[in-house]
Amino acid sequence: MSNEKIQAELEKYEANVAKALAKFPERKNIPEQRLYTPLDIQGDDYADEISFPGVYPYTRGVQPTMYRGRFWTMRMYAGFSTAEESNKRYRYLIESGATGLSCAFDLPTQIGYDSDDPISEGEVGKVGVAIDSLADMEVLFDKIDLGKVSTSMTINAPASVLLAMYIAVGEKQGVPADQLKGTIQNDILKEYAARGTYIFPPRPSMRLITNIFAYCSKNVPKWNTISISGYHIREAGSTAAQEIAFTIADGIAYCEAAIKAGLDVDSFAGRLSFFWNAHNNVLEEVAKFRASRRIWAKVMKERFHAQKAKSMMLRFHTQTAGSMLTAQQPNNNIVRVALQTAAAVMGGTQSLHTNSRDEALALPTAEAVMIALRTQQIVAYESGLADVIDPLAGSYYVEAMTDRIEKEAMEYIQKIDDMGGAVDAIEKGYIQKEIQDSAYKWQMDVESGAKTIVGVNKFQIEEEPPKGLLRVDASVGVKQTAQLHEMKAKRDNAAVQKALTDLKTACEDENENLMPHILNAVRTYATLGEICGVMRKVFGEYEAHVSL
Amino acid sequence: MEDIAQELLNGSRLALSRAITAIENEYDNATAIMKKLYPHTGHAYVLGITGPPGAGKSTLTDKLAKEYRKQGKTVGIVAIDPTSPFSGGAILGDRIRMNSLTLDEGVFIRSMGTRGSLGGLSHKTADAVKAMDAFGMDVIFVETVGVGQSEVDIVKAADTTMVVLIPGMGDDIQAIKAGILEIGDIFAINKADHDGADKLVTELNMMLDLDGVMKEWRPPIIKAVANQNIGVTELVETFKKHHDHIVSSGQLTQRRTERTKNEMLDLLSSNIGSYITRNIVDTGKIDKMVEDIKAHKIDPYTVVSEILQNMLK
Amino acid sequence: MDKRIRVLVAKPGLDGHDRGAKVVARALRDAGFEVVYTGLRQTPEQIAEAAMQEDVNVVAMSILSGAHPHLFPKVVDLVRGKGMKDCLIIGGGVIPEGDIPALKAAGIAEVFTPGTPTGKIVEFIKTNVK
Ligand code: B12
Ligand SMILES: Nc1nc2c(ncn2[C@@H]2O[C@H](COP(=O)(O)OP(=O)(O)OP(=O)(O)O)[C@@H](O)[C@H]2O)c(=O)[nH]1
Ligand SMILES: [Mg+2]
């Protein structure tokens, strides 16, 4: 049908709609068009914009065969209490068919404090595993072969230290660094913007990140040195377009910093990975994933003149949206997670964490985690969604929305460029403000009923308080502190001091790569708090820029 | 708390806080408190910090306060933020830039909403400053709301007024500059880590040249990077110079006389206003008067003279 | 008289979840309250001192990291220790139901968990503030 013909038919259809509307008014608050047609994607050139899987601009996916070869990595984020407890949970997950590990650290660890620091009181082991030194890391990976498993660590400001510990555990297990596989999150910009576990100001933080890029490209070549994360931005309240726009702007800032530090774009870009959110609006999410791949490919090619195909591929981990899971009627969350999983899979994710039904109540129980993992397995093996590559391509709606999200995101990226890039935009509080505004709008839409959340503002029931929640024993802090003191009494303290002094000198010289110095310190069993303490002294601490 | 004013004078920080609340909310005891505090005021050096929104006023105030603390001086801070004309609510967002001062016993920070006042301060700012003064604060900062050009009440409230400007404000700066030239005793060009700081210094210098031929105090322009603590000691030294200047030139006395006069007149008119509200409006007498005036039984001039005569009896 | 309800919205401890705290702060502002937001990583001592200097009517704390059993009561004690007898102290976040009685016994007037409409928080404050 020619476009003119379609246009004519569309007008007839619209006339019918007008008649129908008189009798059957539509639901309010639906931002999308009623219907999408070929007219909405007239501008799309298949070769330039959509193309084939494994082919620039990768709209349809980064690998030529996608899940027909291997499913995505089913990677369940976990960790709580002591290293010993978390080690048990990891081994349970591996036995249940999880194909990668994902470590959650407690807040003191993520902010570079030891368990015996007064500021850590009440927080040790609460929301992740407490790691004070290499000794804890050895226990965490006890009987887990680092040569086989791939490990993702959600660690940012002190990422260099935890990576060094991982390398050191590998050494002890006899696994050379160049065989280690995994990811550190290492994305400080979104910490300032949305996640909150920052330590140092932007400049030294960016230096640490580029140091890691440089060190790993030589010594730990299979390691994903950063996971540039939109997940947290979305969870903090952003829209889908904002999620990918702010994150890609962060990605641009990292590339610029690395290039400025003298690295060749193709030497590090292939190890960059991304981290997206899978929200409830299935089709919008699929469009978002597709748009993100297309934008990044163009950015790498056109802006950074990357040569290698790998540098242009946006590979991503996905986590289902915890913020969409409700404390009310928690079993409903299983269904939400299934839909979110469908979105991630149809969007072509490389790995996935699925949240548990008790998300809004406490850290998940082992049973709840099992259901969440099974959800992935059901989608993989039973649903058929993984059988055909990019199954929604060609849908007028999904293609049009892919274009729309790309456009909206590019407008944000342009605005951020005009402000001097992501670092400046964050320092000005711009990104934070945009996210907050969206979060507030969301809340008001739920409260006004413009948005329905089942069980929260519609279809509510009286419920018994939930039972059988996971509880982290309050004595974890005491136990962990005792172990820390024991370890400190045993180690060679002179060696620790020497390593820390050496690290301090290295911090003061901007041209020095800090990774080897941190690794040395870690090997002496210097603690995370001691190492970060040295860096705090030299680098200072970040002060947040909040305006409501 | 029995006698808030006395406890304040005895050094109770809670009493200071409660006194400011009483003043701000116009509690019945507010006047009594102020009467008792008044004899103990007049010792503090009051510094006004003004400038456009987001210029770094709070960040600078934080750093300046720390510098004064190093010199052993005690510091009070009154920080004003705009009250929403729609909801009457306010986000008082200055304090968050001063969190590290919170636990310093020699510092007291109080945030206030403008509550309908348009001059960049709140109606009760001056009295809050007096309460801190009576409490014994050596230096008191008053941070205004982010101002445009008309909001210049700060000059009336402060001994020294510092205007904070930032580079890259585009054309706005022209409009703002015109308004603030007269009020700045000192100009801080903050965010000098951004491009355009030198250009702004030059522009400002030119404007001051035109403006200041006859003046005995030429406002210094100082570059600063508040969040890196750059320019802060220099600013404090400049405050000292300005303070010495206004003392030796007699300007301080002059400014304070002027301020006392203004405050007295304000107090008087606000008391008259509330007398009228209480006796004429709230009692409903006004309706009868309006009717009579409308019916031309009497003229409004006579009515007002009568009200005033009654009031003065 | 020109009285406004003043609220300190505070984030004690190391918890970085601030979406809820910021949403609540804005909703309170829109309900006509004067709101001071502390930002992240405040110690109980800082929160109590800020509450006193600002003479707030309400201290509203948000914790989602599970550190509430330790931190909430500590703030209550410190705020009361400053002589702020009338100050209403409330909390919110991911707080298991089972923990709430102990928190109330420790002086937290009410605890608001996920899914609470902000209007309910506003109402609670208006009804209970002294
Ligand atoms: C969004 C979110 C995040 C975002 C936070 C973004 C941000 N800037 O806030 C991101 C992705 C960054 C994040 C990170 C983490 N998270 Co998180 N996160 C959530 C999630 C999914 C939703 C929270 C939310 O913002 N909801 C929306 C807002 C509007 O609701 P709210 O905060 O609940 O607020 C409402 C009420 O609770 C109440 N309220 C809240 N505060 C206050 C305060 C007052 C005074 C009042 C009156 C009311 C009130 O009123 C609000 C309006 O209804 C929850 C699970 C869930 N569904 O609740 C997990 C959750 C809180 N996170 C959790 C964890 C473990 C983490 C991490 C620590 C994981 C890790 N180990 O790295 C990190 C670290 C974060 C950090 N720096 O502290 C756990 C905490 C476990 C526990 N308490 O036992 C939870 C419960 C998930 C889970 N089940 O595992 N998270
Ligand atoms: N780059 C840079 N940023 C600064 C500087 N001074 C302050 N800032 C940042 O600018 C932002 C605004 O600073 P504030 O101190 O809140 O500004 P303000 O003038 O008090 O703002 P309002 O009270 O809202 O009018 C914050 O993010 C500060 O960290 C500076 O010298 N350089
Ligand atoms: Mg300010």
Coordinates of C-alpha atoms and ligand atoms in Angstrom, one line a residue, chain B residues 57-58 81 94 143, ligand 3:
Chain B
K57 CA 26.0 32.1 48.7
S58 CA 25.5 29.2 51.2
D81 CA 14.7 30.9 51.3
D94 CA 20.7 26.6 52.6
E143 CA 22.0 35.0 53.5
Ligands
MG3 MG 21.7 29.3 49.6

